[in-house]
Amino acid sequence: MRRVNVNCPESNDLHPYFDDELDAPRRAAFAEHLAGCPECASELETQKALRAGLQEVAFRYTAPAGLRDRVQSGLQAHTRPGSSKNRVRSWLSAAAVLLVGVGFGAAGTFLGTARKPQPGADLPRDLVAAHVRSLMADHLQDVKSTDRHTVKPWFTGQVDFSPPVKDFTEQGYPLLGGRLDYLDDRPTAALVYGRAKHVINLFVWPTEGDADSPARSLSRRGYNLVHWRQGGLDFWAVSDLNAEELGEFARLNQESP
């Protein structure tokens, strides 16, 4: 478990709480503390995302194609006419070499994968985590405004692209503001919209290709997401809003000039 980087004096109970190591009274007290401490609540969500990522690392390892041939050659070299005891000892030695080789190879593969996560390996999970953090840490907006002519200029100098900022108040999706986030190894524009009592985070960053792509919907951990590409930009809408209304929000964005 990584070190807790928060200043709250109650944070010493965060890891025991996360690992279910506190007794009932302390656990109840810390749960009450979480409700009023955005810093600890945000750190707890980060710990959950980290554990989920580690659990998804693949442990399978495929032995190199030449390993089988090398083991068979070793068996032939060690097998000589003699007692059955010598033949058994030779077979066990070769088997041990095989197991050790596979074991070290699997360990190396696992450690290399764990230390070098691939960008975008599970981007939807990271997007949901960013959405939840913005709600729990009381950091939904860096610029709080319903005026797109206020929100759009704020991103100048914050990111190296100009995110399209649109307002759909008349359609029931009012603009609430924006903030700077960090996803897929780069600074990202996060535009914040509302729908009744729901919050929609629209994450935007430049795409690697020029081709547009239609909207596609998916879900992660109870949250709905819609992704599309348009005008050289990637768009990801994330919310606990139902899939139909989130899809309507995506359609409005795509069709609006």
PDB file of C-alpha atoms in Angstrom:
ATOM      1  CA  MET A   1       0.000   0.000   0.000  1.00  0.00           C
ATOM      2  CA  ARG A   2       1.383   3.382  -0.947  1.00  0.00           C
ATOM      3  CA  ARG A   3       2.017   6.180   1.540  1.00  0.00           C
ATOM      4  CA  VAL A   4      -0.920   8.445   2.330  1.00  0.00           C
ATOM      5  CA  ASN A   5      -0.234  11.967   1.044  1.00  0.00           C
ATOM      6  CA  VAL A   6      -2.788  13.934   3.025  1.00  0.00           C
ATOM      7  CA  ASN A   7      -2.420  16.381   5.881  1.00  0.00           C
ATOM      8  CA  CYS A   8      -5.483  15.331   7.877  1.00  0.00           C
ATOM      9  CA  PRO A   9      -4.545  14.125  11.402  1.00  0.00           C
ATOM     10  CA  GLU A  10      -7.141  11.357  11.111  1.00  0.00           C
ATOM     11  CA  SER A  11      -5.491   9.887   7.988  1.00  0.00           C
ATOM     12  CA  ASN A  12      -3.567   7.287  10.040  1.00  0.00           C
ATOM     13  CA  ASP A  13      -6.769   5.252  10.158  1.00  0.00           C
ATOM     14  CA  LEU A  14      -7.284   5.380   6.380  1.00  0.00           C
ATOM     15  CA  HIS A  15      -5.333   2.239   5.458  1.00  0.00           C
ATOM     16  CA  PRO A  16      -6.670   0.146   8.367  1.00  0.00           C
ATOM     17  CA  TYR A  17     -10.171   1.272   7.380  1.00  0.00           C
ATOM     18  CA  PHE A  18      -9.563   0.361   3.728  1.00  0.00           C
ATOM     19  CA  ASP A  19      -8.181  -3.067   4.718  1.00  0.00           C
ATOM     20  CA  ASP A  20     -11.044  -3.668   7.195  1.00  0.00           C
ATOM     21  CA  GLU A  21      -8.653  -3.841  10.163  1.00  0.00           C
ATOM     22  CA  LEU A  22     -10.406  -1.385  12.500  1.00  0.00           C
ATOM     23  CA  ASP A  23     -12.701  -2.508  15.290  1.00  0.00           C
ATOM     24  CA  ALA A  24     -16.368  -1.588  14.976  1.00  0.00           C
ATOM     25  CA  PRO A  25     -16.297   1.679  17.000  1.00  0.00           C
ATOM     26  CA  ARG A  26     -13.208   3.063  15.207  1.00  0.00           C
ATOM     27  CA  ARG A  27     -14.540   1.988  11.823  1.00  0.00           C
ATOM     28  CA  ALA A  28     -17.847   3.769  12.461  1.00  0.00           C
ATOM     29  CA  ALA A  29     -16.020   6.872  13.671  1.00  0.00           C
ATOM     30  CA  PHE A  30     -13.773   6.977  10.599  1.00  0.00           C
ATOM     31  CA  ALA A  31     -16.723   6.418   8.250  1.00  0.00           C
ATOM     32  CA  GLU A  32     -18.351   9.473   9.825  1.00  0.00           C
ATOM     33  CA  HIS A  33     -15.070  11.363   9.394  1.00  0.00           C
ATOM     34  CA  LEU A  34     -14.947  10.474   5.674  1.00  0.00           C
ATOM     35  CA  ALA A  35     -18.330  12.095   5.131  1.00  0.00           C
ATOM     36  CA  GLY A  36     -16.894  15.440   6.189  1.00  0.00           C
ATOM     37  CA  CYS A  37     -13.287  15.200   4.970  1.00  0.00           C
ATOM     38  CA  PRO A  38     -12.890  15.531   1.170  1.00  0.00           C
ATOM     39  CA  GLU A  39      -9.122  14.966   1.451  1.00  0.00           C
ATOM     40  CA  CYS A  40      -9.416  11.549   3.110  1.00  0.00           C
ATOM     41  CA  ALA A  41     -12.386  10.603   0.914  1.00  0.00           C
ATOM     42  CA  SER A  42     -10.394  11.407  -2.229  1.00  0.00           C
ATOM     43  CA  GLU A  43      -7.407   9.398  -1.004  1.00  0.00           C
ATOM     44  CA  LEU A  44      -9.679   6.426  -0.238  1.00  0.00           C
ATOM     45  CA  GLU A  45     -11.039   6.514  -3.785  1.00  0.00           C
ATOM     46  CA  THR A  46      -7.478   6.623  -5.133  1.00  0.00           C
ATOM     47  CA  GLN A  47      -6.576   3.558  -3.061  1.00  0.00           C
ATOM     48  CA  LYS A  48      -9.615   1.709  -4.424  1.00  0.00           C
ATOM     49  CA  ALA A  49      -8.652   2.553  -8.008  1.00  0.00           C
ATOM     50  CA  LEU A  50      -5.063   1.423  -7.370  1.00  0.00           C
ATOM     51  CA  ARG A  51      -6.164  -1.917  -5.934  1.00  0.00           C
ATOM     52  CA  ALA A  52      -8.578  -2.485  -8.815  1.00  0.00           C
ATOM     53  CA  GLY A  53      -5.762  -1.812 -11.286  1.00  0.00           C
ATOM     54  CA  LEU A  54      -3.414  -4.260  -9.593  1.00  0.00           C
ATOM     55  CA  GLN A  55      -6.093  -6.948  -9.556  1.00  0.00           C
ATOM     56  CA  GLU A  56      -6.510  -6.593 -13.311  1.00  0.00           C
ATOM     57  CA  VAL A  57      -2.843  -7.231 -14.115  1.00  0.00           C
ATOM     58  CA  ALA A  58      -2.502 -10.416 -16.125  1.00  0.00           C
ATOM     59  CA  PHE A  59      -0.521 -13.158 -14.404  1.00  0.00           C
ATOM     60  CA  ARG A  60      -0.365 -15.589 -17.334  1.00  0.00           C
ATOM     61  CA  TYR A  61       3.002 -16.326 -18.836  1.00  0.00           C
ATOM     62  CA  THR A  62       3.740 -18.302 -22.025  1.00  0.00           C
ATOM     63  CA  ALA A  63       7.045 -20.148 -22.064  1.00  0.00           C
ATOM     64  CA  PRO A  64       9.334 -19.419 -25.050  1.00  0.00           C
ATOM     65  CA  ALA A  65       8.967 -21.837 -27.957  1.00  0.00           C
ATOM     66  CA  GLY A  66      12.584 -23.021 -27.673  1.00  0.00           C
ATOM     67  CA  LEU A  67      12.359 -23.908 -23.988  1.00  0.00           C
ATOM     68  CA  ARG A  68      10.709 -27.272 -24.652  1.00  0.00           C
ATOM     69  CA  ASP A  69      13.450 -28.262 -27.111  1.00  0.00           C
ATOM     70  CA  ARG A  70      16.197 -27.242 -24.668  1.00  0.00           C
ATOM     71  CA  VAL A  71      14.649 -29.312 -21.884  1.00  0.00           C
ATOM     72  CA  GLN A  72      14.321 -32.353 -24.154  1.00  0.00           C
ATOM     73  CA  SER A  73      17.956 -31.973 -25.229  1.00  0.00           C
ATOM     74  CA  GLY A  74      18.956 -31.818 -21.586  1.00  0.00           C
ATOM     75  CA  LEU A  75      17.028 -34.990 -20.860  1.00  0.00           C
ATOM     76  CA  GLN A  76      18.782 -36.847 -23.688  1.00  0.00           C
ATOM     77  CA  ALA A  77      22.199 -35.604 -22.577  1.00  0.00           C
ATOM     78  CA  HIS A  78      21.646 -36.732 -18.999  1.00  0.00           C
ATOM     79  CA  THR A  79      20.027 -40.088 -19.807  1.00  0.00           C
ATOM     80  CA  ARG A  80      22.625 -42.857 -19.894  1.00  0.00           C
ATOM     81  CA  PRO A  81      22.306 -46.632 -19.532  1.00  0.00           C
ATOM     82  CA  GLY A  82      22.273 -47.345 -15.851  1.00  0.00           C
ATOM     83  CA  SER A  83      20.077 -47.727 -12.868  1.00  0.00           C
ATOM     84  CA  SER A  84      16.518 -46.403 -12.802  1.00  0.00           C
ATOM     85  CA  LYS A  85      17.595 -44.196  -9.890  1.00  0.00           C
ATOM     86  CA  ASN A  86      19.959 -42.243 -12.177  1.00  0.00           C
ATOM     87  CA  ARG A  87      17.257 -41.841 -14.793  1.00  0.00           C
ATOM     88  CA  VAL A  88      14.793 -40.499 -12.221  1.00  0.00           C
ATOM     89  CA  ARG A  89      17.419 -38.076 -10.874  1.00  0.00           C
ATOM     90  CA  SER A  90      18.115 -36.790 -14.408  1.00  0.00           C
ATOM     91  CA  TRP A  91      14.426 -36.316 -15.106  1.00  0.00           C
ATOM     92  CA  LEU A  92      13.892 -34.421 -11.857  1.00  0.00           C
ATOM     93  CA  SER A  93      16.850 -32.131 -12.578  1.00  0.00           C
ATOM     94  CA  ALA A  94      15.493 -31.233 -15.991  1.00  0.00           C
ATOM     95  CA  ALA A  95      12.009 -30.676 -14.593  1.00  0.00           C
ATOM     96  CA  ALA A  96      13.445 -28.361 -11.951  1.00  0.00           C
ATOM     97  CA  VAL A  97      15.202 -26.316 -14.657  1.00  0.00           C
ATOM     98  CA  LEU A  98      11.912 -26.030 -16.528  1.00  0.00           C
ATOM     99  CA  LEU A  99       9.969 -24.880 -13.465  1.00  0.00           C
ATOM    100  CA  VAL A 100      12.613 -22.351 -12.435  1.00  0.00           C
ATOM    101  CA  GLY A 101      12.791 -20.929 -15.962  1.00  0.00           C
ATOM    102  CA  VAL A 102       9.033 -20.559 -16.234  1.00  0.00           C
ATOM    103  CA  GLY A 103       8.849 -19.100 -12.725  1.00  0.00           C
ATOM    104  CA  PHE A 104      11.465 -16.417 -13.369  1.00  0.00           C
ATOM    105  CA  GLY A 105       9.945 -15.621 -16.736  1.00  0.00           C
ATOM    106  CA  ALA A 106       6.475 -15.200 -15.246  1.00  0.00           C
ATOM    107  CA  ALA A 107       7.841 -13.037 -12.438  1.00  0.00           C
ATOM    108  CA  GLY A 108       9.694 -10.839 -14.908  1.00  0.00           C
ATOM    109  CA  THR A 109       6.619 -10.489 -17.081  1.00  0.00           C
ATOM    110  CA  PHE A 110       4.424  -9.595 -14.089  1.00  0.00           C
ATOM    111  CA  LEU A 111       6.883  -7.069 -12.663  1.00  0.00           C
ATOM    112  CA  GLY A 112       7.435  -5.467 -16.043  1.00  0.00           C
ATOM    113  CA  THR A 113       3.696  -5.160 -16.569  1.00  0.00           C
ATOM    114  CA  ALA A 114       3.060  -3.833 -13.073  1.00  0.00           C
ATOM    115  CA  ARG A 115       5.841  -1.252 -13.263  1.00  0.00           C
ATOM    116  CA  LYS A 116       5.027  -0.101 -16.782  1.00  0.00           C
ATOM    117  CA  PRO A 117       1.252   0.209 -17.161  1.00  0.00           C
ATOM    118  CA  GLN A 118       0.259   0.846 -20.733  1.00  0.00           C
ATOM    119  CA  PRO A 119      -1.430   4.213 -21.373  1.00  0.00           C
ATOM    120  CA  GLY A 120      -5.127   3.701 -22.040  1.00  0.00           C
ATOM    121  CA  ALA A 121      -5.013   0.085 -20.800  1.00  0.00           C
ATOM    122  CA  ASP A 122      -8.359   0.659 -19.102  1.00  0.00           C
ATOM    123  CA  LEU A 123      -9.184   4.258 -19.875  1.00  0.00           C
ATOM    124  CA  PRO A 124     -12.905   3.940 -19.017  1.00  0.00           C
ATOM    125  CA  ARG A 125     -11.975   2.858 -15.470  1.00  0.00           C
ATOM    126  CA  ASP A 126      -9.629   5.848 -15.136  1.00  0.00           C
ATOM    127  CA  LEU A 127     -12.331   8.188 -16.437  1.00  0.00           C
ATOM    128  CA  VAL A 128     -14.833   6.924 -13.871  1.00  0.00           C
ATOM    129  CA  ALA A 129     -12.233   7.341 -11.111  1.00  0.00           C
ATOM    130  CA  ALA A 130     -11.588  10.940 -12.232  1.00  0.00           C
ATOM    131  CA  HIS A 131     -15.329  11.627 -12.303  1.00  0.00           C
ATOM    132  CA  VAL A 132     -15.809  10.252  -8.776  1.00  0.00           C
ATOM    133  CA  ARG A 133     -12.775  12.130  -7.432  1.00  0.00           C
ATOM    134  CA  SER A 134     -14.150  15.404  -8.770  1.00  0.00           C
ATOM    135  CA  LEU A 135     -17.325  14.862  -6.753  1.00  0.00           C
ATOM    136  CA  MET A 136     -15.731  13.553  -3.555  1.00  0.00           C
ATOM    137  CA  ALA A 137     -12.866  16.037  -3.309  1.00  0.00           C
ATOM    138  CA  ASP A 138     -15.065  19.104  -3.893  1.00  0.00           C
ATOM    139  CA  HIS A 139     -12.988  19.931  -6.978  1.00  0.00           C
ATOM    140  CA  LEU A 140     -15.643  19.887  -9.646  1.00  0.00           C
ATOM    141  CA  GLN A 141     -14.717  23.224 -11.230  1.00  0.00           C
ATOM    142  CA  ASP A 142     -11.616  25.383 -11.522  1.00  0.00           C
ATOM    143  CA  VAL A 143     -13.735  27.940 -13.336  1.00  0.00           C
ATOM    144  CA  LYS A 144     -17.351  28.078 -12.204  1.00  0.00           C
ATOM    145  CA  SER A 145     -19.601  29.721 -14.769  1.00  0.00           C
ATOM    146  CA  THR A 146     -22.600  29.052 -16.973  1.00  0.00           C
ATOM    147  CA  ASP A 147     -21.182  31.376 -19.653  1.00  0.00           C
ATOM    148  CA  ARG A 148     -19.239  29.496 -22.313  1.00  0.00           C
ATOM    149  CA  HIS A 149     -17.424  32.738 -23.209  1.00  0.00           C
ATOM    150  CA  THR A 150     -15.988  32.683 -19.689  1.00  0.00           C
ATOM    151  CA  VAL A 151     -15.208  28.965 -19.519  1.00  0.00           C
ATOM    152  CA  LYS A 152     -13.556  28.580 -22.934  1.00  0.00           C
ATOM    153  CA  PRO A 153     -10.916  31.351 -22.527  1.00  0.00           C
ATOM    154  CA  TRP A 154      -9.968  29.960 -19.108  1.00  0.00           C
ATOM    155  CA  PHE A 155      -8.386  26.922 -20.789  1.00  0.00           C
ATOM    156  CA  THR A 156      -5.969  29.112 -22.777  1.00  0.00           C
ATOM    157  CA  GLY A 157      -2.519  28.322 -21.417  1.00  0.00           C
ATOM    158  CA  GLN A 158      -3.886  25.429 -19.351  1.00  0.00           C
ATOM    159  CA  VAL A 159      -3.946  22.944 -22.255  1.00  0.00           C
ATOM    160  CA  ASP A 160      -2.323  22.949 -25.700  1.00  0.00           C
ATOM    161  CA  PHE A 161      -5.632  22.818 -27.583  1.00  0.00           C
ATOM    162  CA  SER A 162      -8.927  24.719 -27.602  1.00  0.00           C
ATOM    163  CA  PRO A 163     -11.823  22.604 -26.305  1.00  0.00           C
ATOM    164  CA  PRO A 164     -15.227  23.416 -27.813  1.00  0.00           C
ATOM    165  CA  VAL A 165     -17.445  24.731 -25.002  1.00  0.00           C
ATOM    166  CA  LYS A 166     -21.178  24.582 -25.645  1.00  0.00           C
ATOM    167  CA  ASP A 167     -24.223  25.323 -23.515  1.00  0.00           C
ATOM    168  CA  PHE A 168     -27.374  23.225 -23.683  1.00  0.00           C
ATOM    169  CA  THR A 169     -29.443  24.941 -21.008  1.00  0.00           C
ATOM    170  CA  GLU A 170     -32.519  25.045 -23.252  1.00  0.00           C
ATOM    171  CA  GLN A 171     -32.280  21.291 -23.769  1.00  0.00           C
ATOM    172  CA  GLY A 172     -31.872  20.619 -20.029  1.00  0.00           C
ATOM    173  CA  TYR A 173     -28.080  20.195 -19.903  1.00  0.00           C
ATOM    174  CA  PRO A 174     -26.739  23.502 -18.519  1.00  0.00           C
ATOM    175  CA  LEU A 175     -23.027  24.299 -18.530  1.00  0.00           C
ATOM    176  CA  LEU A 176     -21.678  24.554 -14.950  1.00  0.00           C
ATOM    177  CA  GLY A 177     -17.987  25.271 -15.540  1.00  0.00           C
ATOM    178  CA  GLY A 178     -14.725  23.485 -16.247  1.00  0.00           C
ATOM    179  CA  ARG A 179     -11.459  22.332 -14.737  1.00  0.00           C
ATOM    180  CA  LEU A 180      -8.059  20.936 -15.621  1.00  0.00           C
ATOM    181  CA  ASP A 181      -7.642  17.174 -15.184  1.00  0.00           C
ATOM    182  CA  TYR A 182      -4.947  14.623 -16.085  1.00  0.00           C
ATOM    183  CA  LEU A 183      -5.798  11.464 -18.017  1.00  0.00           C
ATOM    184  CA  ASP A 184      -4.083   9.104 -20.433  1.00  0.00           C
ATOM    185  CA  ASP A 185      -0.689  10.654 -19.560  1.00  0.00           C
ATOM    186  CA  ARG A 186      -1.661  14.198 -20.568  1.00  0.00           C
ATOM    187  CA  PRO A 187      -3.470  17.330 -19.297  1.00  0.00           C
ATOM    188  CA  THR A 188      -7.151  17.124 -20.141  1.00  0.00           C
ATOM    189  CA  ALA A 189      -9.999  19.621 -20.316  1.00  0.00           C
ATOM    190  CA  ALA A 190     -12.990  18.624 -18.203  1.00  0.00           C
ATOM    191  CA  LEU A 191     -16.232  20.455 -18.992  1.00  0.00           C
ATOM    192  CA  VAL A 192     -18.933  20.150 -16.351  1.00  0.00           C
ATOM    193  CA  TYR A 193     -22.652  19.968 -17.144  1.00  0.00           C
ATOM    194  CA  GLY A 194     -25.770  19.316 -15.100  1.00  0.00           C
ATOM    195  CA  ARG A 195     -28.905  17.282 -15.661  1.00  0.00           C
ATOM    196  CA  ALA A 196     -31.483  17.579 -12.859  1.00  0.00           C
ATOM    197  CA  LYS A 197     -29.457  16.448  -9.806  1.00  0.00           C
ATOM    198  CA  HIS A 198     -26.833  14.620 -11.892  1.00  0.00           C
ATOM    199  CA  VAL A 199     -23.378  15.824 -12.926  1.00  0.00           C
ATOM    200  CA  ILE A 200     -21.825  15.115 -16.329  1.00  0.00           C
ATOM    201  CA  ASN A 201     -18.068  15.348 -16.817  1.00  0.00           C
ATOM    202  CA  LEU A 202     -17.094  15.790 -20.467  1.00  0.00           C
ATOM    203  CA  PHE A 203     -13.372  15.026 -20.850  1.00  0.00           C
ATOM    204  CA  VAL A 204     -11.707  16.381 -23.997  1.00  0.00           C
ATOM    205  CA  TRP A 205      -8.200  16.007 -25.449  1.00  0.00           C
ATOM    206  CA  PRO A 206      -6.589  15.795 -28.927  1.00  0.00           C
ATOM    207  CA  THR A 207      -6.898  12.468 -30.712  1.00  0.00           C
ATOM    208  CA  GLU A 208      -4.001  10.740 -32.478  1.00  0.00           C
ATOM    209  CA  GLY A 209      -5.958  10.307 -35.700  1.00  0.00           C
ATOM    210  CA  ASP A 210      -7.979  12.693 -37.844  1.00  0.00           C
ATOM    211  CA  ALA A 211     -10.966  10.455 -38.562  1.00  0.00           C
ATOM    212  CA  ASP A 212     -14.229  11.129 -36.728  1.00  0.00           C
ATOM    213  CA  SER A 213     -16.004   8.225 -35.053  1.00  0.00           C
ATOM    214  CA  PRO A 214     -19.646   7.813 -34.008  1.00  0.00           C
ATOM    215  CA  ALA A 215     -20.697   7.723 -30.370  1.00  0.00           C
ATOM    216  CA  ARG A 216     -20.460   4.411 -28.543  1.00  0.00           C
ATOM    217  CA  SER A 217     -21.826   3.730 -25.076  1.00  0.00           C
ATOM    218  CA  LEU A 218     -20.425   1.560 -22.295  1.00  0.00           C
ATOM    219  CA  SER A 219     -20.556   1.301 -18.509  1.00  0.00           C
ATOM    220  CA  ARG A 220     -18.086   0.799 -15.668  1.00  0.00           C
ATOM    221  CA  ARG A 221     -18.863   0.259 -11.975  1.00  0.00           C
ATOM    222  CA  GLY A 222     -22.412   1.557 -12.318  1.00  0.00           C
ATOM    223  CA  TYR A 223     -21.472   4.679 -14.306  1.00  0.00           C
ATOM    224  CA  ASN A 224     -22.344   5.302 -17.940  1.00  0.00           C
ATOM    225  CA  LEU A 225     -19.859   6.572 -20.514  1.00  0.00           C
ATOM    226  CA  VAL A 226     -20.172   7.757 -24.119  1.00  0.00           C
ATOM    227  CA  HIS A 227     -17.143   8.169 -26.383  1.00  0.00           C
ATOM    228  CA  TRP A 228     -16.819   9.820 -29.779  1.00  0.00           C
ATOM    229  CA  ARG A 229     -14.182  11.555 -31.914  1.00  0.00           C
ATOM    230  CA  GLN A 230     -14.818  14.761 -33.781  1.00  0.00           C
ATOM    231  CA  GLY A 231     -12.687  17.531 -35.250  1.00  0.00           C
ATOM    232  CA  GLY A 232      -9.401  15.974 -34.133  1.00  0.00           C
ATOM    233  CA  LEU A 233     -10.533  15.637 -30.516  1.00  0.00           C
ATOM    234  CA  ASP A 234     -11.485  12.743 -28.241  1.00  0.00           C
ATOM    235  CA  PHE A 235     -14.664  13.215 -26.183  1.00  0.00           C
ATOM    236  CA  TRP A 236     -15.676  11.123 -23.164  1.00  0.00           C
ATOM    237  CA  ALA A 237     -18.909  11.904 -21.301  1.00  0.00           C
ATOM    238  CA  VAL A 238     -19.161  10.264 -17.852  1.00  0.00           C
ATOM    239  CA  SER A 239     -22.084  10.339 -15.418  1.00  0.00           C
ATOM    240  CA  ASP A 240     -24.405   8.296 -13.228  1.00  0.00           C
ATOM    241  CA  LEU A 241     -27.153   9.611 -15.498  1.00  0.00           C
ATOM    242  CA  ASN A 242     -29.084   6.911 -17.356  1.00  0.00           C
ATOM    243  CA  ALA A 243     -27.607   5.773 -20.664  1.00  0.00           C
ATOM    244  CA  GLU A 244     -30.440   7.191 -22.793  1.00  0.00           C
ATOM    245  CA  GLU A 245     -30.101  10.762 -21.490  1.00  0.00           C
ATOM    246  CA  LEU A 246     -26.303  10.634 -21.593  1.00  0.00           C
ATOM    247  CA  GLY A 247     -26.568   9.490 -25.206  1.00  0.00           C
ATOM    248  CA  GLU A 248     -28.831  12.462 -25.921  1.00  0.00           C
ATOM    249  CA  PHE A 249     -26.207  14.770 -24.386  1.00  0.00           C
ATOM    250  CA  ALA A 250     -23.556  13.253 -26.667  1.00  0.00           C
ATOM    251  CA  ARG A 251     -25.804  13.703 -29.718  1.00  0.00           C
ATOM    252  CA  LEU A 252     -26.359  17.378 -28.875  1.00  0.00           C
ATOM    253  CA  ASN A 253     -22.596  17.892 -28.670  1.00  0.00           C
ATOM    254  CA  GLN A 254     -21.973  16.189 -31.986  1.00  0.00           C
ATOM    255  CA  GLU A 255     -24.705  18.037 -33.880  1.00  0.00           C
ATOM    256  CA  SER A 256     -24.157  21.494 -32.396  1.00  0.00           C
ATOM    257  CA  PRO A 257     -21.857  23.771 -34.462  1.00  0.00           C
TER     258      PRO A 257
END
